[in-house]
CSV table of C-alpha atoms in Angstrom, one decimal:
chain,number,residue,atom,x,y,z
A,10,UNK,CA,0.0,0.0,0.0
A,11,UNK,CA,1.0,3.2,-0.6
A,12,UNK,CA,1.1,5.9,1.9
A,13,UNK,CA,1.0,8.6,0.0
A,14,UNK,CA,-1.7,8.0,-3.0
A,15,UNK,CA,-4.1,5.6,-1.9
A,16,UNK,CA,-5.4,5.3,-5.2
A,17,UNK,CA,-4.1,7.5,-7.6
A,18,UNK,CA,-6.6,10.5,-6.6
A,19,UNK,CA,-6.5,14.1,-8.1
A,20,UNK,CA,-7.8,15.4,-4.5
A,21,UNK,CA,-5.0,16.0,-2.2
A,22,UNK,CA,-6.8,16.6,0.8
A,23,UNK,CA,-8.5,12.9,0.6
A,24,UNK,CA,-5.5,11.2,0.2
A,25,UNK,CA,-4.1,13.3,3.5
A,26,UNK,CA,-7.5,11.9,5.2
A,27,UNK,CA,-7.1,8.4,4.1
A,28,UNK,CA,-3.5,8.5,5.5
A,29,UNK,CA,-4.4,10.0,8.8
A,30,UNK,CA,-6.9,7.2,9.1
A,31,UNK,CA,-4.3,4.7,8.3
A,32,UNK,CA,-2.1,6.5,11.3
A,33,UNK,CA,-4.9,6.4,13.5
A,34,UNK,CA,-5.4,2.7,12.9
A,35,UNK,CA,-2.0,2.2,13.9
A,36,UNK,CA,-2.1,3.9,16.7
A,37,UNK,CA,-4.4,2.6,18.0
A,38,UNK,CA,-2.6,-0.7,17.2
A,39,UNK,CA,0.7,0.7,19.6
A,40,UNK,CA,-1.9,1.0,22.3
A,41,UNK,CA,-2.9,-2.5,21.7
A,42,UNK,CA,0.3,-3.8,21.8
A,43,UNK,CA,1.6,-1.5,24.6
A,44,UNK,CA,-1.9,-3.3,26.8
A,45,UNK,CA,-0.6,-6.7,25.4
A,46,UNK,CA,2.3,-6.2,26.8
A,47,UNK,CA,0.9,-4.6,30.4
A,48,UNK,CA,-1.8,-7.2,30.5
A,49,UNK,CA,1.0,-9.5,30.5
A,50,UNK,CA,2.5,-7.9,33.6
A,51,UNK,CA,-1.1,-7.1,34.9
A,52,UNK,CA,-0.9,-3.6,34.1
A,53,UNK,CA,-3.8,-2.5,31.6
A,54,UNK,CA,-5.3,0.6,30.3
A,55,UNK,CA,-7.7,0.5,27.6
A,56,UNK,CA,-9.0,3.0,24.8
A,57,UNK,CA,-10.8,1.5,22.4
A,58,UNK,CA,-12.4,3.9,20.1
A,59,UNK,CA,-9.4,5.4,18.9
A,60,UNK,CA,-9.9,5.7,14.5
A,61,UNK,CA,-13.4,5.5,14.1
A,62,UNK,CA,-14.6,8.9,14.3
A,63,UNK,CA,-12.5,10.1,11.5
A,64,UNK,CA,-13.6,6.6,9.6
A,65,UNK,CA,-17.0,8.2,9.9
A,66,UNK,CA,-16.3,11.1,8.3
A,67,UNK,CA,-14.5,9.8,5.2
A,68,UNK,CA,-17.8,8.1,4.6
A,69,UNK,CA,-19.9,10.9,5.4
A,70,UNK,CA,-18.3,13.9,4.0
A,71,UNK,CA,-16.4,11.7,0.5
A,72,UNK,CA,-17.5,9.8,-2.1
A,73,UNK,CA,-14.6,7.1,-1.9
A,74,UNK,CA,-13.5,5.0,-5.0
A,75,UNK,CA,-14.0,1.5,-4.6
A,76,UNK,CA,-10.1,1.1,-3.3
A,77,UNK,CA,-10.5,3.5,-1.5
A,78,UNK,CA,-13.9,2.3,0.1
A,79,UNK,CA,-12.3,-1.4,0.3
A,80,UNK,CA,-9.8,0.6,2.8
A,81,UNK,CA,-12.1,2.0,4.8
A,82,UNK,CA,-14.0,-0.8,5.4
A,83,UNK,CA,-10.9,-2.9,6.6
A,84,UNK,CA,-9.3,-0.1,8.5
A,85,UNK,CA,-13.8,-0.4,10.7
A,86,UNK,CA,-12.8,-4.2,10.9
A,87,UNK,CA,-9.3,-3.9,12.0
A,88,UNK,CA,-10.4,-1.0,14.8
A,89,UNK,CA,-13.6,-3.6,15.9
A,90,UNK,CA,-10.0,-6.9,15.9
A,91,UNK,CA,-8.4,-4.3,18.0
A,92,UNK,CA,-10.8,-3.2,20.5
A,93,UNK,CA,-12.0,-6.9,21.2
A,94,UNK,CA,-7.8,-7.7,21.5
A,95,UNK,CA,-7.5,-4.1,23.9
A,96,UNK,CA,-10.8,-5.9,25.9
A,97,UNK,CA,-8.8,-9.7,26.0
A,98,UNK,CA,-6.0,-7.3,27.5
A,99,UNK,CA,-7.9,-5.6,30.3
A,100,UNK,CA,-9.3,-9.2,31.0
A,101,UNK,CA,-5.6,-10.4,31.5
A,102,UNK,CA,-5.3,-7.7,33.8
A,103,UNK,CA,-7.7,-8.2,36.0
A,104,UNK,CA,-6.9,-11.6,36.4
A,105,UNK,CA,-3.1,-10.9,37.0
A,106,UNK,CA,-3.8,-8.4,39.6
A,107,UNK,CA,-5.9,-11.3,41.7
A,108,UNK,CA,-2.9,-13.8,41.3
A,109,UNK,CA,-0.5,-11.4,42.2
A,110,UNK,CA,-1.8,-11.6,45.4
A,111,UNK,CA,-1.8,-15.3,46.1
A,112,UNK,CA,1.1,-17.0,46.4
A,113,UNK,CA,3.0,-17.3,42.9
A,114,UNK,CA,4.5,-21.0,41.1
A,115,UNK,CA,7.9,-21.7,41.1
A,116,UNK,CA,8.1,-21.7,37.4
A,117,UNK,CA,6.4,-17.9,37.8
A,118,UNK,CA,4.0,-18.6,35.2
A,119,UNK,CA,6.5,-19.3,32.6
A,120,UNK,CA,3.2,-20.3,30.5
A,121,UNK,CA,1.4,-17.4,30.6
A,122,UNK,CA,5.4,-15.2,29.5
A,123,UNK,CA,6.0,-17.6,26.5
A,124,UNK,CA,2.7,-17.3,25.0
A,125,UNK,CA,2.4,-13.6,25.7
A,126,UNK,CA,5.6,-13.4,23.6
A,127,UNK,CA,4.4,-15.0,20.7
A,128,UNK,CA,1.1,-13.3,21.1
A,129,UNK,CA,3.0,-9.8,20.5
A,130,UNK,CA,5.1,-10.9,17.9
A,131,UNK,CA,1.9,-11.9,16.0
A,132,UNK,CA,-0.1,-8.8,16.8
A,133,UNK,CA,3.4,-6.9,15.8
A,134,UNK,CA,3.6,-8.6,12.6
A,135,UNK,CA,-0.3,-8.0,12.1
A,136,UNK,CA,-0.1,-4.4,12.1
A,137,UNK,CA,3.1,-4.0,10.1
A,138,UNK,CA,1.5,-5.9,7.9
A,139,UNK,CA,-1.2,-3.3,7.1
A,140,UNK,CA,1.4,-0.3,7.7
A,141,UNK,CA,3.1,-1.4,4.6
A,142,UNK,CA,0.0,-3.3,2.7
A,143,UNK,CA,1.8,-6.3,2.8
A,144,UNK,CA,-0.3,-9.1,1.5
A,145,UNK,CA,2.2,-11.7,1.8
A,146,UNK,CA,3.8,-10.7,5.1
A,147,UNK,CA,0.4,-11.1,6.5
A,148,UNK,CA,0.2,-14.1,5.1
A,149,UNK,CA,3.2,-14.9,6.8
A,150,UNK,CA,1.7,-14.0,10.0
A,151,UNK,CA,-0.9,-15.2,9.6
A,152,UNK,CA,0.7,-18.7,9.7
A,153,UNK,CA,1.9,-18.5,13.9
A,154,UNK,CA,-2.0,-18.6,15.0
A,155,UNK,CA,-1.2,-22.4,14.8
A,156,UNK,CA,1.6,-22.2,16.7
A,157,UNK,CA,-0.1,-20.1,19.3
A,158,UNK,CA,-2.9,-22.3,19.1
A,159,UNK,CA,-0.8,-25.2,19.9
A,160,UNK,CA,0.7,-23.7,23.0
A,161,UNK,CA,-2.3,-23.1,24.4
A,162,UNK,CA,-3.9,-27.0,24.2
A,163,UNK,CA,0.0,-27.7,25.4
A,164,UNK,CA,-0.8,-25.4,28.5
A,165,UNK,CA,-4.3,-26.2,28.9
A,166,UNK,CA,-3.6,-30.0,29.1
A,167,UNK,CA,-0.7,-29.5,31.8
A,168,UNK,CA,-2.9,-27.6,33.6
A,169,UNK,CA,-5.7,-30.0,34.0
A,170,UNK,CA,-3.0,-32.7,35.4
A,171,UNK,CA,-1.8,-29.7,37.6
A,172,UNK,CA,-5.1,-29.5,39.1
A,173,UNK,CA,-5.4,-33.6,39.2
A,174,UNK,CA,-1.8,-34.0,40.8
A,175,UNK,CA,-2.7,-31.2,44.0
A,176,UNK,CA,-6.4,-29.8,44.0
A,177,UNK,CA,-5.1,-27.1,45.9
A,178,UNK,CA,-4.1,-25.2,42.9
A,179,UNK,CA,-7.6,-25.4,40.9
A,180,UNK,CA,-8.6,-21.9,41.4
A,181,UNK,CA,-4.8,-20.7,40.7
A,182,UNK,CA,-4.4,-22.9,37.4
A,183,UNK,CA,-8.2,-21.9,36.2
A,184,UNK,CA,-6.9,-18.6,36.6
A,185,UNK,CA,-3.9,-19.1,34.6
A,186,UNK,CA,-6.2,-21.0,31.7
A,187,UNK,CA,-8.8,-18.1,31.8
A,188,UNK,CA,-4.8,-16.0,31.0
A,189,UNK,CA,-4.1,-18.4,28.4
A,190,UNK,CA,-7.1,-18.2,26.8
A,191,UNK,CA,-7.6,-14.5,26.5
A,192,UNK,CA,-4.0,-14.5,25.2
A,193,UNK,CA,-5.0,-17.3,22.6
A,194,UNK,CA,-8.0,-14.8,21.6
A,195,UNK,CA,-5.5,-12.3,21.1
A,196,UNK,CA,-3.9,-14.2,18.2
A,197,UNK,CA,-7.4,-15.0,16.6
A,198,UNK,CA,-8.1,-11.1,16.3
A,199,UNK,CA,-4.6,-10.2,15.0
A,200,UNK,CA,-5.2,-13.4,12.2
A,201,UNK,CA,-8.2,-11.3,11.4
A,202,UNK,CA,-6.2,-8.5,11.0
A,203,UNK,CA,-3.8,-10.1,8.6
A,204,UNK,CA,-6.6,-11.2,6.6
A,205,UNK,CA,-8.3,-7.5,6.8
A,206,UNK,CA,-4.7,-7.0,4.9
C-alpha cells in the first residue's frame, strides 16, 4: 500500500484523510500492543475507540472509489480486531492483579510469559502488515496462529494434570487458563487483521 496516493486520486486533501486514518489505525494498534504487553505484567489501560470517528467522516463527508472504500471498510474491521484484543488485555489484567496476590508457582508462570511473547510478535507482525500493505507478510503472519494455538492445548492439558496431581491449585491454574485463553483470543483477532490486509 502506498502511503501517499491511496489510489491515484487528483484530490489531495482525501488522500491526507485516508492516510491519517491509516495512522490512527496504527495507533491505536501501539496502544494494543503497549496493553498486550501490560496485560501480561497485569498492568492494563484501555482505549478502544481510537480511529473510528475520523472513519466516519471519510464516509460521510467523501465519495470514496472503490479502493478506497475497500480501505475503509478494513481499517472499521481492524479498529472492531483491535478493541476486542484491547478488551482480552484488560481481562488479563484483571486476572493478573488477583494472582499477584496469592502465592505465585515456582516456574512464575512461565506459561502465561512464553505465550504472551508469541502473542505480540503476532499482533506486531499483524499491524506491520497493514502499515506497509503487505499481503504476503500477513500471510506470513498469519501462519503462527497455529503455533499459538498449539501452546495453548499444550498449557491447557498441563494444567488440568496440575489441578489432578494437587487440588489445591484449581482456582490458581483456572486462573492461569482463563490468562491463556484471552492470550490465545488475542492471536485469533490479530489473524483477522492479517486477513483484513
Amino acid at each position: 500500500m502506498d502511503t501517499t496516493e491511496f489510489s491515484g486520486h487528483t484530490s489531495r486533501e482525501f488522500n491526507e484523510e485516508l492516510e491519517a486514518l491509516r495512522s490512527k489505525v496504527l495507533e491505536m494498534g501501539g496502544i494494543v500492543e503497549r496493553q498486550i504487553e501490560g496485560a501480561v505484567d497485569s498492568v492494563v489501560k484501555g482505549d478502544s475507540d481510537l480511529g473510528l470517528e475520523i472513519a466516519a467522516r471519510i464516509l460521510a463527508l467523501r465519495a470514496p472509489t472503490a479502493v478506497d472504500l475497500r480501505l475503509i471498510l478494513a481499517v472499521i474491521k481492524i479498529i472492531t480486531d483491535l478493541e476486542r484484543m484491547g478488551d482480552e488485555a484488560k481481562r488479563v489484567g484483571i486476572i493478573g492483579s488477583h494472582l499477584a496476590s496469592i502465592e505465585r508457582p515456582a516456574n512464575s508462570y512461565r506459561e502465561v510469559k512464553n505465550l504472551g511473547a508469541q502473542v505480540k510478535v503476532m499482533v506486531r507482525g499483524a499491524l506491520d502488515s497493514f502499515a506497509r500493505g503487505d499481503e504476503q507478510a500477513a500471510a506470513r503472519v498469519k501462519k503462527l496462529d497455529r503455533g499459538i494455538d498449539e501452546e495453548f492445548d499444550a498449557v491447557s492439558r498441563q494444567s488440568v494434570t496440575y489441578m489432578l496431581e494437587d487440588p489445591r491449585t484449581i482456582s490458581r491454574v483456572l486462573d492461569v487458563m482463563w490468562v491463556v485463553r484471552a492470550l490465545e483470543r488475542i492471536g485469533d483477532h490479530a489473524k483477522n487483521v492479517c486477513e483484513h490486509v
